[in-house]
Amino acid sequence: MYAIVRAGGRQEKVSVGDVLTIDKVAVAAGESIELQPLLLVDGSTVTSDAGKLAKVTVKAEVVKAAKGPKITIIKYKNKTGYRKRQGHRQPLTLVKVTAIEA
């Protein structure tokens, strides 16, 4: 059984036991969250009806907070001496899917 869920602004295909990286969630490590299902596939049955999906819960446990890769931003303008250097690391959260209850 797997589900397509909305997680961190993206859609992810998850099944029980999967660890996925989503945008930062303000939840401590070890606590659980619910992800919004968009599609559920159980064997040969595919559920995409909003009424039936309202009864489906996808539970996940927060594993830890993490940071994405370093992104270097460099701005430069010719002949003016303007140079600007900036870095960024996106805050992320690792979650493990614990249950898909239909």
PDB file of N, CA and C in Angstrom:
ATOM      1  N   MET A   1       0.847  -1.169   0.000  1.00  0.00           N
ATOM      2  CA  MET A   1       0.000   0.000   0.000  1.00  0.00           C
ATOM      3  C   MET A   1       0.895   1.235   0.000  1.00  0.00           C
ATOM      4  N   TYR A   2       0.545   2.198  -0.825  1.00  0.00           N
ATOM      5  CA  TYR A   2       1.251   3.467  -0.804  1.00  0.00           C
ATOM      6  C   TYR A   2       0.264   4.599  -1.027  1.00  0.00           C
ATOM      7  N   ALA A   3       0.734   5.810  -0.722  1.00  0.00           N
ATOM      8  CA  ALA A   3      -0.113   6.989  -0.859  1.00  0.00           C
ATOM      9  C   ALA A   3       0.709   8.130  -1.445  1.00  0.00           C
ATOM     10  N   ILE A   4       0.034   9.014  -2.131  1.00  0.00           N
ATOM     11  CA  ILE A   4       0.632  10.266  -2.583  1.00  0.00           C
ATOM     12  C   ILE A   4       0.156  11.321  -1.591  1.00  0.00           C
ATOM     13  N   VAL A   5       1.099  11.986  -0.919  1.00  0.00           N
ATOM     14  CA  VAL A   5       0.742  12.960   0.106  1.00  0.00           C
ATOM     15  C   VAL A   5       1.315  14.321  -0.238  1.00  0.00           C
ATOM     16  N   ARG A   6       0.706  15.352   0.343  1.00  0.00           N
ATOM     17  CA  ARG A   6       1.229  16.703   0.230  1.00  0.00           C
ATOM     18  C   ARG A   6       2.150  16.921   1.420  1.00  0.00           C
ATOM     19  N   ALA A   7       3.425  17.138   1.144  1.00  0.00           N
ATOM     20  CA  ALA A   7       4.405  17.269   2.219  1.00  0.00           C
ATOM     21  C   ALA A   7       5.388  18.373   1.872  1.00  0.00           C
ATOM     22  N   GLY A   8       5.360  19.432   2.638  1.00  0.00           N
ATOM     23  CA  GLY A   8       6.333  20.497   2.446  1.00  0.00           C
ATOM     24  C   GLY A   8       6.220  21.212   1.114  1.00  0.00           C
ATOM     25  N   GLY A   9       5.000  21.420   0.622  1.00  0.00           N
ATOM     26  CA  GLY A   9       4.828  22.147  -0.626  1.00  0.00           C
ATOM     27  C   GLY A   9       4.999  21.288  -1.869  1.00  0.00           C
ATOM     28  N   ARG A  10       5.284  20.006  -1.707  1.00  0.00           N
ATOM     29  CA  ARG A  10       5.465  19.095  -2.832  1.00  0.00           C
ATOM     30  C   ARG A  10       4.587  17.861  -2.625  1.00  0.00           C
ATOM     31  N   GLN A  11       4.492  17.051  -3.661  1.00  0.00           N
ATOM     32  CA  GLN A  11       3.781  15.788  -3.556  1.00  0.00           C
ATOM     33  C   GLN A  11       4.807  14.672  -3.503  1.00  0.00           C
ATOM     34  N   GLU A  12       4.632  13.762  -2.559  1.00  0.00           N
ATOM     35  CA  GLU A  12       5.584  12.668  -2.352  1.00  0.00           C
ATOM     36  C   GLU A  12       4.837  11.338  -2.357  1.00  0.00           C
ATOM     37  N   LYS A  13       5.466  10.330  -2.936  1.00  0.00           N
ATOM     38  CA  LYS A  13       4.927   8.968  -2.894  1.00  0.00           C
ATOM     39  C   LYS A  13       5.534   8.279  -1.677  1.00  0.00           C
ATOM     40  N   VAL A  14       4.685   7.834  -0.742  1.00  0.00           N
ATOM     41  CA  VAL A  14       5.171   7.248   0.503  1.00  0.00           C
ATOM     42  C   VAL A  14       4.496   5.919   0.782  1.00  0.00           C
ATOM     43  N   SER A  15       5.209   5.064   1.485  1.00  0.00           N
ATOM     44  CA  SER A  15       4.650   3.846   2.040  1.00  0.00           C
ATOM     45  C   SER A  15       5.177   3.730   3.463  1.00  0.00           C
ATOM     46  N   VAL A  16       4.666   2.776   4.218  1.00  0.00           N
ATOM     47  CA  VAL A  16       5.051   2.643   5.624  1.00  0.00           C
ATOM     48  C   VAL A  16       6.538   2.309   5.710  1.00  0.00           C
ATOM     49  N   GLY A  17       7.255   3.053   6.558  1.00  0.00           N
ATOM     50  CA  GLY A  17       8.682   2.833   6.753  1.00  0.00           C
ATOM     51  C   GLY A  17       9.569   3.771   5.959  1.00  0.00           C
ATOM     52  N   ASP A  18       9.005   4.529   5.017  1.00  0.00           N
ATOM     53  CA  ASP A  18       9.805   5.459   4.219  1.00  0.00           C
ATOM     54  C   ASP A  18      10.237   6.660   5.058  1.00  0.00           C
ATOM     55  N   VAL A  19      11.455   7.141   4.809  1.00  0.00           N
ATOM     56  CA  VAL A  19      11.954   8.366   5.430  1.00  0.00           C
ATOM     57  C   VAL A  19      12.050   9.399   4.326  1.00  0.00           C
ATOM     58  N   LEU A  20      11.384  10.548   4.510  1.00  0.00           N
ATOM     59  CA  LEU A  20      11.429  11.574   3.494  1.00  0.00           C
ATOM     60  C   LEU A  20      11.799  12.914   4.080  1.00  0.00           C
ATOM     61  N   THR A  21      12.301  13.771   3.215  1.00  0.00           N
ATOM     62  CA  THR A  21      12.737  15.105   3.604  1.00  0.00           C
ATOM     63  C   THR A  21      11.690  16.105   3.145  1.00  0.00           C
ATOM     64  N   ILE A  22      11.185  16.906   4.097  1.00  0.00           N
ATOM     65  CA  ILE A  22      10.181  17.913   3.778  1.00  0.00           C
ATOM     66  C   ILE A  22      10.680  19.263   4.284  1.00  0.00           C
ATOM     67  N   ASP A  23       9.978  20.328   3.919  1.00  0.00           N
ATOM     68  CA  ASP A  23      10.313  21.649   4.434  1.00  0.00           C
ATOM     69  C   ASP A  23      10.136  21.658   5.952  1.00  0.00           C
ATOM     70  N   LYS A  24      10.774  22.608   6.595  1.00  0.00           N
ATOM     71  CA  LYS A  24      10.797  22.656   8.057  1.00  0.00           C
ATOM     72  C   LYS A  24       9.393  22.686   8.650  1.00  0.00           C
ATOM     73  N   VAL A  25       9.195  21.833   9.669  1.00  0.00           N
ATOM     74  CA  VAL A  25       7.950  21.771  10.423  1.00  0.00           C
ATOM     75  C   VAL A  25       8.301  22.090  11.871  1.00  0.00           C
ATOM     76  N   ALA A  26       7.513  22.928  12.518  1.00  0.00           N
ATOM     77  CA  ALA A  26       7.803  23.347  13.893  1.00  0.00           C
ATOM     78  C   ALA A  26       7.322  22.293  14.890  1.00  0.00           C
ATOM     79  N   VAL A  27       7.887  21.097  14.795  1.00  0.00           N
ATOM     80  CA  VAL A  27       7.549  19.990  15.680  1.00  0.00           C
ATOM     81  C   VAL A  27       8.860  19.378  16.159  1.00  0.00           C
ATOM     82  N   ALA A  28       8.919  19.021  17.435  1.00  0.00           N
ATOM     83  CA  ALA A  28      10.141  18.451  17.991  1.00  0.00           C
ATOM     84  C   ALA A  28      10.349  17.019  17.502  1.00  0.00           C
ATOM     85  N   ALA A  29      11.603  16.570  17.561  1.00  0.00           N
ATOM     86  CA  ALA A  29      11.930  15.206  17.150  1.00  0.00           C
ATOM     87  C   ALA A  29      11.233  14.208  18.067  1.00  0.00           C
ATOM     88  N   GLY A  30      10.698  13.145  17.485  1.00  0.00           N
ATOM     89  CA  GLY A  30       9.997  12.126  18.242  1.00  0.00           C
ATOM     90  C   GLY A  30       8.488  12.304  18.249  1.00  0.00           C
ATOM     91  N   GLU A  31       8.000  13.487  17.941  1.00  0.00           N
ATOM     92  CA  GLU A  31       6.556  13.718  17.893  1.00  0.00           C
ATOM     93  C   GLU A  31       6.018  13.287  16.528  1.00  0.00           C
ATOM     94  N   SER A  32       4.700  13.127  16.452  1.00  0.00           N
ATOM     95  CA  SER A  32       4.103  12.673  15.198  1.00  0.00           C
ATOM     96  C   SER A  32       3.295  13.789  14.536  1.00  0.00           C
ATOM     97  N   ILE A  33       3.196  13.702  13.225  1.00  0.00           N
ATOM     98  CA  ILE A  33       2.411  14.647  12.433  1.00  0.00           C
ATOM     99  C   ILE A  33       1.542  13.843  11.475  1.00  0.00           C
ATOM    100  N   GLU A  34       0.532  14.494  10.909  1.00  0.00           N
ATOM    101  CA  GLU A  34      -0.309  13.868   9.889  1.00  0.00           C
ATOM    102  C   GLU A  34      -0.078  14.581   8.572  1.00  0.00           C
ATOM    103  N   LEU A  35       0.050  13.798   7.509  1.00  0.00           N
ATOM    104  CA  LEU A  35       0.240  14.335   6.173  1.00  0.00           C
ATOM    105  C   LEU A  35      -1.070  14.191   5.404  1.00  0.00           C
ATOM    106  N   GLN A  36      -1.344  15.149   4.542  1.00  0.00           N
ATOM    107  CA  GLN A  36      -2.604  15.165   3.795  1.00  0.00           C
ATOM    108  C   GLN A  36      -2.508  14.237   2.578  1.00  0.00           C
ATOM    109  N   PRO A  37      -3.336  13.186   2.507  1.00  0.00           N
ATOM    110  CA  PRO A  37      -3.280  12.280   1.349  1.00  0.00           C
ATOM    111  C   PRO A  37      -4.004  12.872   0.135  1.00  0.00           C
ATOM    112  N   LEU A  38      -3.421  12.663  -1.035  1.00  0.00           N
ATOM    113  CA  LEU A  38      -4.034  13.110  -2.281  1.00  0.00           C
ATOM    114  C   LEU A  38      -4.500  11.931  -3.125  1.00  0.00           C
ATOM    115  N   LEU A  39      -3.871  10.767  -2.907  1.00  0.00           N
ATOM    116  CA  LEU A  39      -4.201   9.567  -3.657  1.00  0.00           C
ATOM    117  C   LEU A  39      -3.780   8.372  -2.816  1.00  0.00           C
ATOM    118  N   LEU A  40      -4.566   7.303  -2.851  1.00  0.00           N
ATOM    119  CA  LEU A  40      -4.248   6.094  -2.091  1.00  0.00           C
ATOM    120  C   LEU A  40      -4.347   4.892  -3.013  1.00  0.00           C
ATOM    121  N   VAL A  41      -3.282   4.078  -3.039  1.00  0.00           N
ATOM    122  CA  VAL A  41      -3.271   2.863  -3.846  1.00  0.00           C
ATOM    123  C   VAL A  41      -3.117   1.689  -2.904  1.00  0.00           C
ATOM    124  N   ASP A  42      -4.141   0.836  -2.875  1.00  0.00           N
ATOM    125  CA  ASP A  42      -4.135  -0.342  -2.016  1.00  0.00           C
ATOM    126  C   ASP A  42      -4.312  -1.570  -2.903  1.00  0.00           C
ATOM    127  N   GLY A  43      -3.210  -2.156  -3.306  1.00  0.00           N
ATOM    128  CA  GLY A  43      -3.280  -3.294  -4.229  1.00  0.00           C
ATOM    129  C   GLY A  43      -3.727  -2.825  -5.593  1.00  0.00           C
ATOM    130  N   SER A  44      -4.901  -3.284  -6.036  1.00  0.00           N
ATOM    131  CA  SER A  44      -5.427  -2.866  -7.341  1.00  0.00           C
ATOM    132  C   SER A  44      -6.445  -1.736  -7.218  1.00  0.00           C
ATOM    133  N   THR A  45      -6.768  -1.321  -5.987  1.00  0.00           N
ATOM    134  CA  THR A  45      -7.753  -0.266  -5.762  1.00  0.00           C
ATOM    135  C   THR A  45      -7.059   1.088  -5.649  1.00  0.00           C
ATOM    136  N   VAL A  46      -7.502   2.036  -6.463  1.00  0.00           N
ATOM    137  CA  VAL A  46      -6.962   3.396  -6.430  1.00  0.00           C
ATOM    138  C   VAL A  46      -8.058   4.330  -5.945  1.00  0.00           C
ATOM    139  N   THR A  47      -7.778   5.084  -4.876  1.00  0.00           N
ATOM    140  CA  THR A  47      -8.760   6.005  -4.305  1.00  0.00           C
ATOM    141  C   THR A  47      -8.269   7.428  -4.509  1.00  0.00           C
ATOM    142  N   SER A  48      -9.071   8.234  -5.196  1.00  0.00           N
ATOM    143  CA  SER A  48      -8.737   9.647  -5.370  1.00  0.00           C
ATOM    144  C   SER A  48      -9.912  10.553  -5.035  1.00  0.00           C
ATOM    145  N   ASP A  49     -11.014   9.980  -4.582  1.00  0.00           N
ATOM    146  CA  ASP A  49     -12.203  10.739  -4.215  1.00  0.00           C
ATOM    147  C   ASP A  49     -11.948  11.502  -2.925  1.00  0.00           C
ATOM    148  N   ALA A  50     -12.242  12.796  -2.919  1.00  0.00           N
ATOM    149  CA  ALA A  50     -11.966  13.638  -1.753  1.00  0.00           C
ATOM    150  C   ALA A  50     -12.748  13.191  -0.523  1.00  0.00           C
ATOM    151  N   GLY A  51     -13.953  12.712  -0.703  1.00  0.00           N
ATOM    152  CA  GLY A  51     -14.767  12.248   0.423  1.00  0.00           C
ATOM    153  C   GLY A  51     -14.165  11.033   1.106  1.00  0.00           C
ATOM    154  N   LYS A  52     -13.669  10.088   0.317  1.00  0.00           N
ATOM    155  CA  LYS A  52     -13.053   8.893   0.880  1.00  0.00           C
ATOM    156  C   LYS A  52     -11.667   9.189   1.452  1.00  0.00           C
ATOM    157  N   LEU A  53     -10.941  10.120   0.831  1.00  0.00           N
ATOM    158  CA  LEU A  53      -9.606  10.470   1.321  1.00  0.00           C
ATOM    159  C   LEU A  53      -9.661  11.245   2.628  1.00  0.00           C
ATOM    160  N   ALA A  54     -10.806  11.847   2.945  1.00  0.00           N
ATOM    161  CA  ALA A  54     -10.945  12.562   4.213  1.00  0.00           C
ATOM    162  C   ALA A  54     -10.878  11.590   5.383  1.00  0.00           C
ATOM    163  N   LYS A  55     -11.217  10.318   5.148  1.00  0.00           N
ATOM    164  CA  LYS A  55     -11.162   9.305   6.202  1.00  0.00           C
ATOM    165  C   LYS A  55      -9.795   8.647   6.322  1.00  0.00           C
ATOM    166  N   VAL A  56      -8.918   8.868   5.355  1.00  0.00           N
ATOM    167  CA  VAL A  56      -7.583   8.255   5.355  1.00  0.00           C
ATOM    168  C   VAL A  56      -6.621   9.138   6.140  1.00  0.00           C
ATOM    169  N   THR A  57      -5.818   8.513   6.994  1.00  0.00           N
ATOM    170  CA  THR A  57      -4.797   9.266   7.728  1.00  0.00           C
ATOM    171  C   THR A  57      -3.438   8.668   7.423  1.00  0.00           C
ATOM    172  N   VAL A  58      -2.483   9.546   7.143  1.00  0.00           N
ATOM    173  CA  VAL A  58      -1.093   9.149   6.939  1.00  0.00           C
ATOM    174  C   VAL A  58      -0.313   9.775   8.077  1.00  0.00           C
ATOM    175  N   LYS A  59       0.189   8.928   8.984  1.00  0.00           N
ATOM    176  CA  LYS A  59       0.898   9.415  10.159  1.00  0.00           C
ATOM    177  C   LYS A  59       2.399   9.250   9.952  1.00  0.00           C
ATOM    178  N   ALA A  60       3.139  10.243  10.415  1.00  0.00           N
ATOM    179  CA  ALA A  60       4.596  10.224  10.291  1.00  0.00           C
ATOM    180  C   ALA A  60       5.213  10.726  11.591  1.00  0.00           C
ATOM    181  N   GLU A  61       6.397  10.235  11.886  1.00  0.00           N
ATOM    182  CA  GLU A  61       7.126  10.634  13.086  1.00  0.00           C
ATOM    183  C   GLU A  61       8.323  11.471  12.660  1.00  0.00           C
ATOM    184  N   VAL A  62       8.530  12.587  13.350  1.00  0.00           N
ATOM    185  CA  VAL A  62       9.655  13.461  13.040  1.00  0.00           C
ATOM    186  C   VAL A  62      10.934  12.806  13.546  1.00  0.00           C
ATOM    187  N   VAL A  63      11.887  12.591  12.640  1.00  0.00           N
ATOM    188  CA  VAL A  63      13.155  11.960  13.006  1.00  0.00           C
ATOM    189  C   VAL A  63      14.125  13.005  13.529  1.00  0.00           C
ATOM    190  N   LYS A  64      14.378  14.054  12.726  1.00  0.00           N
ATOM    191  CA  LYS A  64      15.280  15.120  13.159  1.00  0.00           C
ATOM    192  C   LYS A  64      15.151  16.318  12.233  1.00  0.00           C
ATOM    193  N   ALA A  65      15.678  17.436  12.697  1.00  0.00           N
ATOM    194  CA  ALA A  65      15.778  18.628  11.876  1.00  0.00           C
ATOM    195  C   ALA A  65      17.110  18.573  11.139  1.00  0.00           C
ATOM    196  N   ALA A  66      17.129  19.086   9.919  1.00  0.00           N
ATOM    197  CA  ALA A  66      18.344  19.038   9.108  1.00  0.00           C
ATOM    198  C   ALA A  66      18.449  20.319   8.292  1.00  0.00           C
ATOM    199  N   LYS A  67      19.547  20.437   7.568  1.00  0.00           N
ATOM    200  CA  LYS A  67      19.732  21.562   6.661  1.00  0.00           C
ATOM    201  C   LYS A  67      20.079  21.020   5.283  1.00  0.00           C
ATOM    202  N   GLY A  68      19.642  21.733   4.269  1.00  0.00           N
ATOM    203  CA  GLY A  68      19.924  21.345   2.897  1.00  0.00           C
ATOM    204  C   GLY A  68      21.348  21.707   2.515  1.00  0.00           C
ATOM    205  N   PRO A  69      21.718  21.445   1.276  1.00  0.00           N
ATOM    206  CA  PRO A  69      23.071  21.775   0.829  1.00  0.00           C
ATOM    207  C   PRO A  69      23.288  23.285   0.759  1.00  0.00           C
ATOM    208  N   LYS A  70      24.541  23.689   0.882  1.00  0.00           N
ATOM    209  CA  LYS A  70      24.891  25.106   0.838  1.00  0.00           C
ATOM    210  C   LYS A  70      24.736  25.619  -0.584  1.00  0.00           C
ATOM    211  N   ILE A  71      24.054  26.736  -0.712  1.00  0.00           N
ATOM    212  CA  ILE A  71      23.883  27.399  -1.999  1.00  0.00           C
ATOM    213  C   ILE A  71      24.642  28.710  -1.935  1.00  0.00           C
ATOM    214  N   THR A  72      25.525  28.938  -2.887  1.00  0.00           N
ATOM    215  CA  THR A  72      26.318  30.164  -2.919  1.00  0.00           C
ATOM    216  C   THR A  72      25.709  31.111  -3.943  1.00  0.00           C
ATOM    217  N   ILE A  73      25.449  32.348  -3.511  1.00  0.00           N
ATOM    218  CA  ILE A  73      24.879  33.374  -4.374  1.00  0.00           C
ATOM    219  C   ILE A  73      25.933  34.454  -4.556  1.00  0.00           C
ATOM    220  N   ILE A  74      26.292  34.734  -5.785  1.00  0.00           N
ATOM    221  CA  ILE A  74      27.289  35.767  -6.074  1.00  0.00           C
ATOM    222  C   ILE A  74      26.674  36.752  -7.054  1.00  0.00           C
ATOM    223  N   LYS A  75      26.729  38.051  -6.679  1.00  0.00           N
ATOM    224  CA  LYS A  75      26.260  39.110  -7.571  1.00  0.00           C
ATOM    225  C   LYS A  75      27.474  39.943  -7.966  1.00  0.00           C
ATOM    226  N   TYR A  76      27.523  40.330  -9.234  1.00  0.00           N
ATOM    227  CA  TYR A  76      28.674  41.065  -9.744  1.00  0.00           C
ATOM    228  C   TYR A  76      28.203  42.018 -10.824  1.00  0.00           C
ATOM    229  N   LYS A  77      28.680  43.259 -10.759  1.00  0.00           N
ATOM    230  CA  LYS A  77      28.397  44.218 -11.817  1.00  0.00           C
ATOM    231  C   LYS A  77      29.725  44.687 -12.393  1.00  0.00           C
ATOM    232  N   ASN A  78      29.798  44.635 -13.683  1.00  0.00           N
ATOM    233  CA  ASN A  78      31.023  44.965 -14.397  1.00  0.00           C
ATOM    234  C   ASN A  78      31.365  46.462 -14.293  1.00  0.00           C
ATOM    235  N   LYS A  79      32.631  46.753 -14.129  1.00  0.00           N
ATOM    236  CA  LYS A  79      33.211  48.112 -14.177  1.00  0.00           C
ATOM    237  C   LYS A  79      32.786  49.018 -13.034  1.00  0.00           C
ATOM    238  N   THR A  80      32.094  48.530 -12.019  1.00  0.00           N
ATOM    239  CA  THR A  80      31.671  49.396 -10.922  1.00  0.00           C
ATOM    240  C   THR A  80      32.288  48.985  -9.599  1.00  0.00           C
ATOM    241  N   GLY A  81      32.924  47.851  -9.539  1.00  0.00           N
ATOM    242  CA  GLY A  81      33.508  47.370  -8.295  1.00  0.00           C
ATOM    243  C   GLY A  81      32.484  46.748  -7.359  1.00  0.00           C
ATOM    244  N   TYR A  82      31.296  46.475  -7.860  1.00  0.00           N
ATOM    245  CA  TYR A  82      30.243  45.898  -7.019  1.00  0.00           C
ATOM    246  C   TYR A  82      30.344  44.385  -7.030  1.00  0.00           C
ATOM    247  N   ARG A  83      30.563  43.815  -5.852  1.00  0.00           N
ATOM    248  CA  ARG A  83      30.567  42.362  -5.683  1.00  0.00           C
ATOM    249  C   ARG A  83      29.832  42.050  -4.393  1.00  0.00           C
ATOM    250  N   LYS A  84      28.975  41.064  -4.429  1.00  0.00           N
ATOM    251  CA  LYS A  84      28.257  40.659  -3.229  1.00  0.00           C
ATOM    252  C   LYS A  84      28.223  39.133  -3.194  1.00  0.00           C
ATOM    253  N   ARG A  85      28.554  38.592  -2.036  1.00  0.00           N
ATOM    254  CA  ARG A  85      28.582  37.142  -1.876  1.00  0.00           C
ATOM    255  C   ARG A  85      27.678  36.766  -0.711  1.00  0.00           C
ATOM    256  N   GLN A  86      26.861  35.759  -0.910  1.00  0.00           N
ATOM    257  CA  GLN A  86      25.883  35.360   0.095  1.00  0.00           C
ATOM    258  C   GLN A  86      25.701  33.852   0.023  1.00  0.00           C
ATOM    259  N   GLY A  87      25.419  33.230   1.169  1.00  0.00           N
ATOM    260  CA  GLY A  87      25.175  31.792   1.207  1.00  0.00           C
ATOM    261  C   GLY A  87      23.820  31.513   1.834  1.00  0.00           C
ATOM    262  N   HIS A  88      23.310  30.301   1.592  1.00  0.00           N
ATOM    263  CA  HIS A  88      22.002  29.930   2.134  1.00  0.00           C
ATOM    264  C   HIS A  88      21.949  28.427   2.307  1.00  0.00           C
ATOM    265  N   ARG A  89      21.368  27.970   3.422  1.00  0.00           N
ATOM    266  CA  ARG A  89      21.070  26.550   3.654  1.00  0.00           C
ATOM    267  C   ARG A  89      19.624  26.457   4.102  1.00  0.00           C
ATOM    268  N   GLN A  90      18.823  25.744   3.329  1.00  0.00           N
ATOM    269  CA  GLN A  90      17.392  25.627   3.598  1.00  0.00           C
ATOM    270  C   GLN A  90      17.154  24.725   4.809  1.00  0.00           C
ATOM    271  N   PRO A  91      16.359  25.162   5.804  1.00  0.00           N
ATOM    272  CA  PRO A  91      16.022  24.277   6.924  1.00  0.00           C
ATOM    273  C   PRO A  91      15.021  23.207   6.481  1.00  0.00           C
ATOM    274  N   LEU A  92      15.304  21.954   6.842  1.00  0.00           N
ATOM    275  CA  LEU A  92      14.486  20.821   6.437  1.00  0.00           C
ATOM    276  C   LEU A  92      14.135  19.966   7.651  1.00  0.00           C
ATOM    277  N   THR A  93      13.208  19.050   7.485  1.00  0.00           N
ATOM    278  CA  THR A  93      12.826  18.099   8.526  1.00  0.00           C
ATOM    279  C   THR A  93      12.765  16.708   7.909  1.00  0.00           C
ATOM    280  N   LEU A  94      13.358  15.727   8.584  1.00  0.00           N
ATOM    281  CA  LEU A  94      13.272  14.339   8.155  1.00  0.00           C
ATOM    282  C   LEU A  94      12.146  13.667   8.922  1.00  0.00           C
ATOM    283  N   VAL A  95      11.217  13.027   8.196  1.00  0.00           N
ATOM    284  CA  VAL A  95      10.105  12.328   8.832  1.00  0.00           C
ATOM    285  C   VAL A  95      10.056  10.893   8.332  1.00  0.00           C
ATOM    286  N   LYS A  96       9.594  10.002   9.202  1.00  0.00           N
ATOM    287  CA  LYS A  96       9.435   8.585   8.854  1.00  0.00           C
ATOM    288  C   LYS A  96       7.955   8.248   8.911  1.00  0.00           C
ATOM    289  N   VAL A  97       7.429   7.687   7.844  1.00  0.00           N
ATOM    290  CA  VAL A  97       6.017   7.329   7.765  1.00  0.00           C
ATOM    291  C   VAL A  97       5.787   6.080   8.620  1.00  0.00           C
ATOM    292  N   THR A  98       4.875   6.189   9.589  1.00  0.00           N
ATOM    293  CA  THR A  98       4.625   5.079  10.505  1.00  0.00           C
ATOM    294  C   THR A  98       3.348   4.320  10.200  1.00  0.00           C
ATOM    295  N   ALA A  99       2.342   4.974   9.622  1.00  0.00           N
ATOM    296  CA  ALA A  99       1.075   4.287   9.365  1.00  0.00           C
ATOM    297  C   ALA A  99       0.293   4.967   8.250  1.00  0.00           C
ATOM    298  N   ILE A 100      -0.374   4.129   7.455  1.00  0.00           N
ATOM    299  CA  ILE A 100      -1.361   4.596   6.493  1.00  0.00           C
ATOM    300  C   ILE A 100      -2.642   3.853   6.814  1.00  0.00           C
ATOM    301  N   GLU A 101      -3.613   4.585   7.374  1.00  0.00           N
ATOM    302  CA  GLU A 101      -4.846   3.964   7.832  1.00  0.00           C
ATOM    303  C   GLU A 101      -6.002   4.383   6.936  1.00  0.00           C
ATOM    304  N   ALA A 102      -6.585   3.407   6.268  1.00  0.00           N
ATOM    305  CA  ALA A 102      -7.691   3.698   5.356  1.00  0.00           C
ATOM    306  C   ALA A 102      -9.020   3.388   6.013  1.00  0.00           C
TER     307      ALA A 102
END
